[in-house]
C-alpha positions as YAML, in Angstrom:
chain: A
units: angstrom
residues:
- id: 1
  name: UNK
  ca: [-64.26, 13.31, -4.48]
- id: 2
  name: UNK
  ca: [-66.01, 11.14, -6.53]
- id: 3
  name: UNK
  ca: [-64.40, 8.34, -8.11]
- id: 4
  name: UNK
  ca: [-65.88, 7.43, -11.46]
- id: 5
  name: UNK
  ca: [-65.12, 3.72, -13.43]
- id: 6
  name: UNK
  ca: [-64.64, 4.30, -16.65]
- id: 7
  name: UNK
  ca: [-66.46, 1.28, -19.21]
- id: 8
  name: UNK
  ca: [-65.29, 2.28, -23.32]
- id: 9
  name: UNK
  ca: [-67.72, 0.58, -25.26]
- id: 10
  name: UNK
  ca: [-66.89, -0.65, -28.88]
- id: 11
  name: UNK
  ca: [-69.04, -3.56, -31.14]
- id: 12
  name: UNK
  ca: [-70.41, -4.37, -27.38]
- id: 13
  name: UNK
  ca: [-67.42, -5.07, -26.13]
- id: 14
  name: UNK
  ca: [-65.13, -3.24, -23.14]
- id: 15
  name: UNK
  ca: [-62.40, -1.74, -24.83]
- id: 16
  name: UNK
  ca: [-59.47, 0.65, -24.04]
- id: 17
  name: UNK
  ca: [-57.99, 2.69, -26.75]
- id: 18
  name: UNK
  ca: [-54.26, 4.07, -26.80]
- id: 19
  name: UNK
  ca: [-54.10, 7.94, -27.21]
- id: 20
  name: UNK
  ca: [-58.26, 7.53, -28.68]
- id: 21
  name: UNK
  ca: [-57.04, 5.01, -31.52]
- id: 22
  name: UNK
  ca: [-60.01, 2.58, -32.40]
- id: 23
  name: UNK
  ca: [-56.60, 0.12, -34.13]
- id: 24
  name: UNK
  ca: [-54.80, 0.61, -30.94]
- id: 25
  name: UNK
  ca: [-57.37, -1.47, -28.82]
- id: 26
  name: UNK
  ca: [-57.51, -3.81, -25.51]
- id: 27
  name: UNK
  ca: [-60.63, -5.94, -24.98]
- id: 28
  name: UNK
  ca: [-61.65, -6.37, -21.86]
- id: 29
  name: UNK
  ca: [-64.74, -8.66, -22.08]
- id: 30
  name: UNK
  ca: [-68.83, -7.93, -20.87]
- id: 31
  name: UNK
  ca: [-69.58, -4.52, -19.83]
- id: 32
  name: UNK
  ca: [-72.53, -5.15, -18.01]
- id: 33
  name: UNK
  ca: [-69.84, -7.60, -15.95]
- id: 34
  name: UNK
  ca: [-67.57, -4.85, -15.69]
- id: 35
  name: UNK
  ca: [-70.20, -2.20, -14.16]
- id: 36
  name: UNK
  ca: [-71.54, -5.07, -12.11]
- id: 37
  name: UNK
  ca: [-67.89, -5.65, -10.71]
- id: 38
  name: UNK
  ca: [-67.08, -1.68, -9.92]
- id: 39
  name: UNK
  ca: [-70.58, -1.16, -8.23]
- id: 40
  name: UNK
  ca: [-69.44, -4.14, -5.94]
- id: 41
  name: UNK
  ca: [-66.67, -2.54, -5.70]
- id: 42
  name: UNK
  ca: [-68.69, 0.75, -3.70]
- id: 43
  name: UNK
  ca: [-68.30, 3.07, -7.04]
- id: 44
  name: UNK
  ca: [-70.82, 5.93, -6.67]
- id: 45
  name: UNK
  ca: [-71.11, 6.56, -10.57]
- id: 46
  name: UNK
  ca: [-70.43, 4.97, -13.79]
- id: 47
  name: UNK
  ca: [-68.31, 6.61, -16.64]
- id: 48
  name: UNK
  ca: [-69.22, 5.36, -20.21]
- id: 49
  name: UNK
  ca: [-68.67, 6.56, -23.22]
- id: 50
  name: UNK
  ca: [-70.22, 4.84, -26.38]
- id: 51
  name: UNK
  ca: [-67.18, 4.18, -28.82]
- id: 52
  name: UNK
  ca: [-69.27, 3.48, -31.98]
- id: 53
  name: UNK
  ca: [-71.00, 6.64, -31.47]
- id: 54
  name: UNK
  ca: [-68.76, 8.41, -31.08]
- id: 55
  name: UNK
  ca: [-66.60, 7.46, -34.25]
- id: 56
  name: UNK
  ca: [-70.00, 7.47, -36.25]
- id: 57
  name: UNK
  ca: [-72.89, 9.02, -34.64]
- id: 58
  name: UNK
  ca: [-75.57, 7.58, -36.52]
- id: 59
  name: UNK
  ca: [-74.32, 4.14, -35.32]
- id: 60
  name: UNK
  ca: [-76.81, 2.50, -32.42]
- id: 61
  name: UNK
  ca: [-74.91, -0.76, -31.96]
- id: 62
  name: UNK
  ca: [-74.52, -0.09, -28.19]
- id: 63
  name: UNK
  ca: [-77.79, 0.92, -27.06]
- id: 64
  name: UNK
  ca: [-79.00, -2.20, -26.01]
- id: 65
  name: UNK
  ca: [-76.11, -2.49, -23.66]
- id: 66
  name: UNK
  ca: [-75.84, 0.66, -22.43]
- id: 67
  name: UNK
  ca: [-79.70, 0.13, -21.38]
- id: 68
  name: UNK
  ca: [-79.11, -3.34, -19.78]
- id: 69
  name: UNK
  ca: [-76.60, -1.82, -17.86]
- id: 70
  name: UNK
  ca: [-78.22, 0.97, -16.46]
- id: 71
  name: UNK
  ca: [-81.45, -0.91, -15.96]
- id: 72
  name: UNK
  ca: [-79.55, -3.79, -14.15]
- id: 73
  name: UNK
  ca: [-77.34, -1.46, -11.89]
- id: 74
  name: UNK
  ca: [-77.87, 0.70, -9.24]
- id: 75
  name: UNK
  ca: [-75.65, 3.64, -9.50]
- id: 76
  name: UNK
  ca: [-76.17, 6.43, -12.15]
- id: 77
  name: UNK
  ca: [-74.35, 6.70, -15.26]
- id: 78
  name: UNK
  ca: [-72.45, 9.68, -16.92]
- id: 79
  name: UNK
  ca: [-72.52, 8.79, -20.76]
- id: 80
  name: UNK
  ca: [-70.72, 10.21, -23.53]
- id: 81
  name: UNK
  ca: [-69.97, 9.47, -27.25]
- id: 82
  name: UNK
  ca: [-71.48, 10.91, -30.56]
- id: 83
  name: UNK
  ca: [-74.13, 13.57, -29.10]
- id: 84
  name: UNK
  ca: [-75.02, 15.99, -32.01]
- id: 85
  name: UNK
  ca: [-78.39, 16.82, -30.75]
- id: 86
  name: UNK
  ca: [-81.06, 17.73, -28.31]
- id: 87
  name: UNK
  ca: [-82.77, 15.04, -29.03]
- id: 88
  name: UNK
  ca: [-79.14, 12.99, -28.86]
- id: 89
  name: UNK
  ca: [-79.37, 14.41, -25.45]
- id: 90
  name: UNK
  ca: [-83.27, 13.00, -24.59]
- id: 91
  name: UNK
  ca: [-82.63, 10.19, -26.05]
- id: 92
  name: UNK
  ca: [-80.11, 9.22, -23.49]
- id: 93
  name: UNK
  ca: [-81.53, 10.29, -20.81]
- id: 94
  name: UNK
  ca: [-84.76, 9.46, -21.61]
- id: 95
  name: UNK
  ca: [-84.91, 6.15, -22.94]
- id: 96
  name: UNK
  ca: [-80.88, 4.92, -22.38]
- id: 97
  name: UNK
  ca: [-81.27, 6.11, -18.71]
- id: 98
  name: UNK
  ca: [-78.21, 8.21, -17.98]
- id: 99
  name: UNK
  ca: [-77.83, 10.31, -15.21]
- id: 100
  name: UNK
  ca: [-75.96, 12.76, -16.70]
- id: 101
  name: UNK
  ca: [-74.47, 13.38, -20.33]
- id: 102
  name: UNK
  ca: [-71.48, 14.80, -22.04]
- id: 103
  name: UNK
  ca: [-71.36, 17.21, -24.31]
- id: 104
  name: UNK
  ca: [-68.00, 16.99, -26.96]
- id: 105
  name: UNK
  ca: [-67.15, 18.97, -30.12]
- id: 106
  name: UNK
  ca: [-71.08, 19.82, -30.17]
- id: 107
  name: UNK
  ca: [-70.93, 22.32, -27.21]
- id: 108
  name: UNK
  ca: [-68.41, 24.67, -29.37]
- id: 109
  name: UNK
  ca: [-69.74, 24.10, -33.04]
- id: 110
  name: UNK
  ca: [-73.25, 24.92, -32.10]
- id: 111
  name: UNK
  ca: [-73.49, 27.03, -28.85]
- id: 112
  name: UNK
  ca: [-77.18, 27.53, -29.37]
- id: 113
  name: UNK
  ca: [-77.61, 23.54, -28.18]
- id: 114
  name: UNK
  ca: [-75.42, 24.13, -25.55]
- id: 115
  name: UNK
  ca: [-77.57, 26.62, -24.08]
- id: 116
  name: UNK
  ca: [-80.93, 24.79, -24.76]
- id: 117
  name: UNK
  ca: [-79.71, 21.73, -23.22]
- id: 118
  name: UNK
  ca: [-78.69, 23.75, -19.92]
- id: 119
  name: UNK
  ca: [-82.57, 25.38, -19.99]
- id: 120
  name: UNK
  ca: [-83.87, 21.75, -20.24]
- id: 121
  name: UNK
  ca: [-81.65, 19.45, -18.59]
- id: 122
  name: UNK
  ca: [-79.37, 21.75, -15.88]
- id: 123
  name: UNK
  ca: [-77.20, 19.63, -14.18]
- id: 124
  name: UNK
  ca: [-77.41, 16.83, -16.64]
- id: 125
  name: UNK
  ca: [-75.14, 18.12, -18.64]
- id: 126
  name: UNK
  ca: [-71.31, 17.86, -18.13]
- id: 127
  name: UNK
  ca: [-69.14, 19.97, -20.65]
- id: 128
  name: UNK
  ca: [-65.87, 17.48, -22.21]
- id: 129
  name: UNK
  ca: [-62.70, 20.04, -21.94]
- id: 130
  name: UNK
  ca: [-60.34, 17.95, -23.97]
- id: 131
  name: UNK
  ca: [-56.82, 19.67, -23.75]
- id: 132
  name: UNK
  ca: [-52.98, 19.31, -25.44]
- id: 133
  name: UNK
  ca: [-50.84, 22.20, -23.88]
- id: 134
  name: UNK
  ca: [-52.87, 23.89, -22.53]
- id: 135
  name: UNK
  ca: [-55.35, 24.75, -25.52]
- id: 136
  name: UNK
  ca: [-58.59, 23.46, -26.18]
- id: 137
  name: UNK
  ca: [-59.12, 19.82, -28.98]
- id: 138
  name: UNK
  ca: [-62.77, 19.14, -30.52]
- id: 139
  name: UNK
  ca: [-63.31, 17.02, -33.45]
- id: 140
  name: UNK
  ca: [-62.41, 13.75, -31.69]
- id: 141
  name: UNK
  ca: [-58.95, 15.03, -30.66]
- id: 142
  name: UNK
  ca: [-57.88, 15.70, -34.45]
- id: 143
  name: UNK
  ca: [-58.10, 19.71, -34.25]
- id: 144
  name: UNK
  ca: [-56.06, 22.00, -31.68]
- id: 145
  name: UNK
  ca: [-57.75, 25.40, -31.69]
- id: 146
  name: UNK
  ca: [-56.40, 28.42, -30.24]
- id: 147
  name: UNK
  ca: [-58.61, 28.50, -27.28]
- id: 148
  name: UNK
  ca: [-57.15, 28.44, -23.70]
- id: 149
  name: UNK
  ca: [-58.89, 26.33, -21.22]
- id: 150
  name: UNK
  ca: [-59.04, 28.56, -18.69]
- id: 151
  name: UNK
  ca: [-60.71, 31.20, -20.53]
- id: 152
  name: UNK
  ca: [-62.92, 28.78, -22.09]
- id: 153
  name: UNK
  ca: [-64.00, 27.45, -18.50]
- id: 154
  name: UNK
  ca: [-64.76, 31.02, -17.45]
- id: 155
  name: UNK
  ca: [-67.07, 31.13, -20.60]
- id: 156
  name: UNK
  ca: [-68.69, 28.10, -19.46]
- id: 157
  name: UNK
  ca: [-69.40, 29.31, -16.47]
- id: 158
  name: UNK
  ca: [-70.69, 32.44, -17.29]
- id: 159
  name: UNK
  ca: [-73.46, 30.79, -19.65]
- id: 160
  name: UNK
  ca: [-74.49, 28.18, -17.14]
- id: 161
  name: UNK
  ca: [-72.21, 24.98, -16.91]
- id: 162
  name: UNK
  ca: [-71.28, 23.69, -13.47]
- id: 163
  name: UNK
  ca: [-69.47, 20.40, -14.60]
- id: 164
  name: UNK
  ca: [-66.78, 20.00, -16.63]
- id: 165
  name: UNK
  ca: [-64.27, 16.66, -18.14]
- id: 166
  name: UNK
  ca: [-60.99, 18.14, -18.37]
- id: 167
  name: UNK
  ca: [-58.68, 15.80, -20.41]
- id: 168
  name: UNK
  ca: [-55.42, 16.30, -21.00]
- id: 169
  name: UNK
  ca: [-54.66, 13.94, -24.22]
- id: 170
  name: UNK
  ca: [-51.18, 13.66, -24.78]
- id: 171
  name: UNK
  ca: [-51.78, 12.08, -21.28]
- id: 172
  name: UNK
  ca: [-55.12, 9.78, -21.89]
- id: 173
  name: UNK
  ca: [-54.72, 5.82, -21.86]
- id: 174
  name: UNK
  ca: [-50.65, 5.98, -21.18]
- id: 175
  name: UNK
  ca: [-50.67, 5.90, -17.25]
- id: 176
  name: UNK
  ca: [-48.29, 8.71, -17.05]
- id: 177
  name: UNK
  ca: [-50.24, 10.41, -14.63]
- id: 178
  name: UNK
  ca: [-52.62, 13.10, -14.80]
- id: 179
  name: UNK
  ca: [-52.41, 16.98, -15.29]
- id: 180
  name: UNK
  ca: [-52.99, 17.92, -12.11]
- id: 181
  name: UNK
  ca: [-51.81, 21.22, -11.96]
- id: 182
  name: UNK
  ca: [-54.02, 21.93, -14.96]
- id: 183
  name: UNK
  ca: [-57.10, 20.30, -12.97]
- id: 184
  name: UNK
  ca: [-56.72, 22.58, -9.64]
- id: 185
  name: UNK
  ca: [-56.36, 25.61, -12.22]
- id: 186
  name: UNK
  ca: [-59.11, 24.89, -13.82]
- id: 187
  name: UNK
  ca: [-61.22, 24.64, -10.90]
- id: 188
  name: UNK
  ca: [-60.01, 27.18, -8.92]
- id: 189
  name: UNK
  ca: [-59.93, 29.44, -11.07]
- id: 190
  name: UNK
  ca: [-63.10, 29.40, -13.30]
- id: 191
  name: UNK
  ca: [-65.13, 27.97, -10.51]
- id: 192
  name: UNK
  ca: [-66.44, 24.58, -11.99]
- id: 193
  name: UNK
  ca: [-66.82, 21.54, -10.58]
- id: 194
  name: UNK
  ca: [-64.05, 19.64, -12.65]
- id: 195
  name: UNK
  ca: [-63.94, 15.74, -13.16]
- id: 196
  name: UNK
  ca: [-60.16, 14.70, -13.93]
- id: 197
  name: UNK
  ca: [-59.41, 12.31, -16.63]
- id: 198
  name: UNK
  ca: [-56.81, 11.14, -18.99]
- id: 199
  name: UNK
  ca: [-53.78, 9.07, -17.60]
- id: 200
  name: UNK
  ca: [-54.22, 8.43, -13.75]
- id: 201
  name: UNK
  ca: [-51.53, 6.51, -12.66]
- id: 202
  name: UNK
  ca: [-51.31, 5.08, -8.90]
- id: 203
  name: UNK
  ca: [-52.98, 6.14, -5.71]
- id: 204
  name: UNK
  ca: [-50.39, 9.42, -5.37]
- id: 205
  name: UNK
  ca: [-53.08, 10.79, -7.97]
- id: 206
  name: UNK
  ca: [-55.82, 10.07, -5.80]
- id: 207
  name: UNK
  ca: [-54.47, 11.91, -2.68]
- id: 208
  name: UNK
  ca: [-53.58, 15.10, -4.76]
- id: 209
  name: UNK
  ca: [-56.45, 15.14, -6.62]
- id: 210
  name: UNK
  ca: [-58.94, 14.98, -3.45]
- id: 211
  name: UNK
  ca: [-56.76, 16.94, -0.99]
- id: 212
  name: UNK
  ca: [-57.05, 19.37, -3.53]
- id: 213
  name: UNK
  ca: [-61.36, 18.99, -3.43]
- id: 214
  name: UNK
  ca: [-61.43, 18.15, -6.87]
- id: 215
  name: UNK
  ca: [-64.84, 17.01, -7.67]
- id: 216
  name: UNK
  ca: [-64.81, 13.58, -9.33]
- id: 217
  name: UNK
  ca: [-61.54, 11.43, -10.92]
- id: 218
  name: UNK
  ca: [-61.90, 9.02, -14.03]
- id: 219
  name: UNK
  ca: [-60.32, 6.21, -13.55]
- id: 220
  name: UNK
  ca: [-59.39, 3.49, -16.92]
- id: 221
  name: UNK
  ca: [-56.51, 2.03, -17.81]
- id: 222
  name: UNK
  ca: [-55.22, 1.95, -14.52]
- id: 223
  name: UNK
  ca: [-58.43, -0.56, -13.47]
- id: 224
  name: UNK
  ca: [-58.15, -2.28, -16.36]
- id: 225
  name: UNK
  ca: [-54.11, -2.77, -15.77]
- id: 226
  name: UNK
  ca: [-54.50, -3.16, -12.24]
- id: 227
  name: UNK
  ca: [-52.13, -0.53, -11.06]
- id: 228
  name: UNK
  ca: [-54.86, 0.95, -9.18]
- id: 229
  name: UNK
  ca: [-57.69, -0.84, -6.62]
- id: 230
  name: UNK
  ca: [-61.11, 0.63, -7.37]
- id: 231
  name: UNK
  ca: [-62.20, -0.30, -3.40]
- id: 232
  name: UNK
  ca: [-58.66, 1.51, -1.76]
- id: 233
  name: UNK
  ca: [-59.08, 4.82, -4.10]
- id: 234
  name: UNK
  ca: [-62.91, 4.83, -3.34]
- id: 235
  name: UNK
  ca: [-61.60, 4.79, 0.37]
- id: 236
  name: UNK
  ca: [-58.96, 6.90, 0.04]
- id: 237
  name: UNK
  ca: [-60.58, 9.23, -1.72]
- id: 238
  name: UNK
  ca: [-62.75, 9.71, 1.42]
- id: 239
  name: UNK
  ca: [-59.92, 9.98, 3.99]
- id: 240
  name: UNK
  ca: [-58.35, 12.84, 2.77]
...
């Protein structure tokens, strides 16, 4: 299981939010210092999402350190926040030099870029599969639709997706643990690789979550709050 740091960038700054609030904010200093720490650390991959983008996504004020930082370190990044476009999606890649990107509200409101950006950028593209209750949230968490996730991930797979960020958010940026039940579901039964997020709380999510062979684990608050060791869930992560 991969175990991915997560680095919330806001005004260039490391930031968590509470429940997505930009008001409800913790700085946490330098980014670039922060990725520089978790690849010492033996992190495999880098989880950043650009704040101001995603809030407004005409708003650029982060590219410079999103570039520094994957220009500077040596593990790949999987970068989210304000993509509305193909181009949102080259540009990234491209020129930002993500790894791999993720795909938000866009991937249900205009299906058509969802499937061009699978033709042109396969396994570059990782599918957000933010949650409350079981049914599906776009629009930065302010609209519940009446889609179930697990149909939804059998849609996704059926046009093409093999990666998916399942969030449950009544759980993100509380530390009260995350859905894992959901997660295995998810996985198991619509066959995507699925990257847990939203609310990990100690290392008893760790051991579920990879005994379980889910993919890849995001991992925030609890970094940031140190109620989990980025070096001991990278190892244990391994051992079971």
């Amino acid at each position: 299981m991969i175990v991915f740091p997560a680095i919330d960038i806001l005004d260039n700054q490391c930031v968590r939010l509470y429940k997505g609030d930009p008001t409800q904010k913790t700085v946490y200093g330098d980014p670039l210092e922060k990725a520089k720490i978790f690849e010492q650390a033996g992190a495999q991959y880098l989880h950043i999402v650009d704040l101001n983008a995603a809030f407004d996504s005409d708003d650029k004020t982060n590219f410079e350190t999103i570039k520094k930082i994957t220009s500077y370190v040596n593990i790949p990044v999987q970068l989210g926040g304000g993509i509305r476009s193909l181009d949102d999606i080259s540009y990234r890649i491209e020129v930002l030099g993500a790894e791999r990107v993720i795909l938000g509200t866009i991937a249900y409101s205009s299906p058509y870029i969802l499937k061009e950006a699978l033709k042109r950028f396969s396994d570059k593209i990782v599918v957000g599969m933010d949650a409350k209750d079981g049914f599906l949230a776009i629009k930065g968490w302010q609209e519940i639709t009446q889609k179930d996730v697990l149909r939804l991930g059998s849609e996704l797979k059926d046009i093409g997706v093999k990666t998916v960020l399942f969030t449950d958010i009544s759980r993100d940026g509380v530390l009260s643990g995350i859905n894992i039940p959901k997660t295995i579901q998810i996985q198991n039964q619509c066959g995507l690789d699925v990257i847990a997020s939203g609310g990990a709380k100690d290392m008893n999510d760790i051991e579920e979550l990879s005994k379980a062979n889910i993919y890849g684990v995001i991992l925030g608050k609890s970094l940031y709050e140190n109620k989990i060791d980025l070096k001991k869930a990278i190892e244990r992560s391994k051992q079971c």
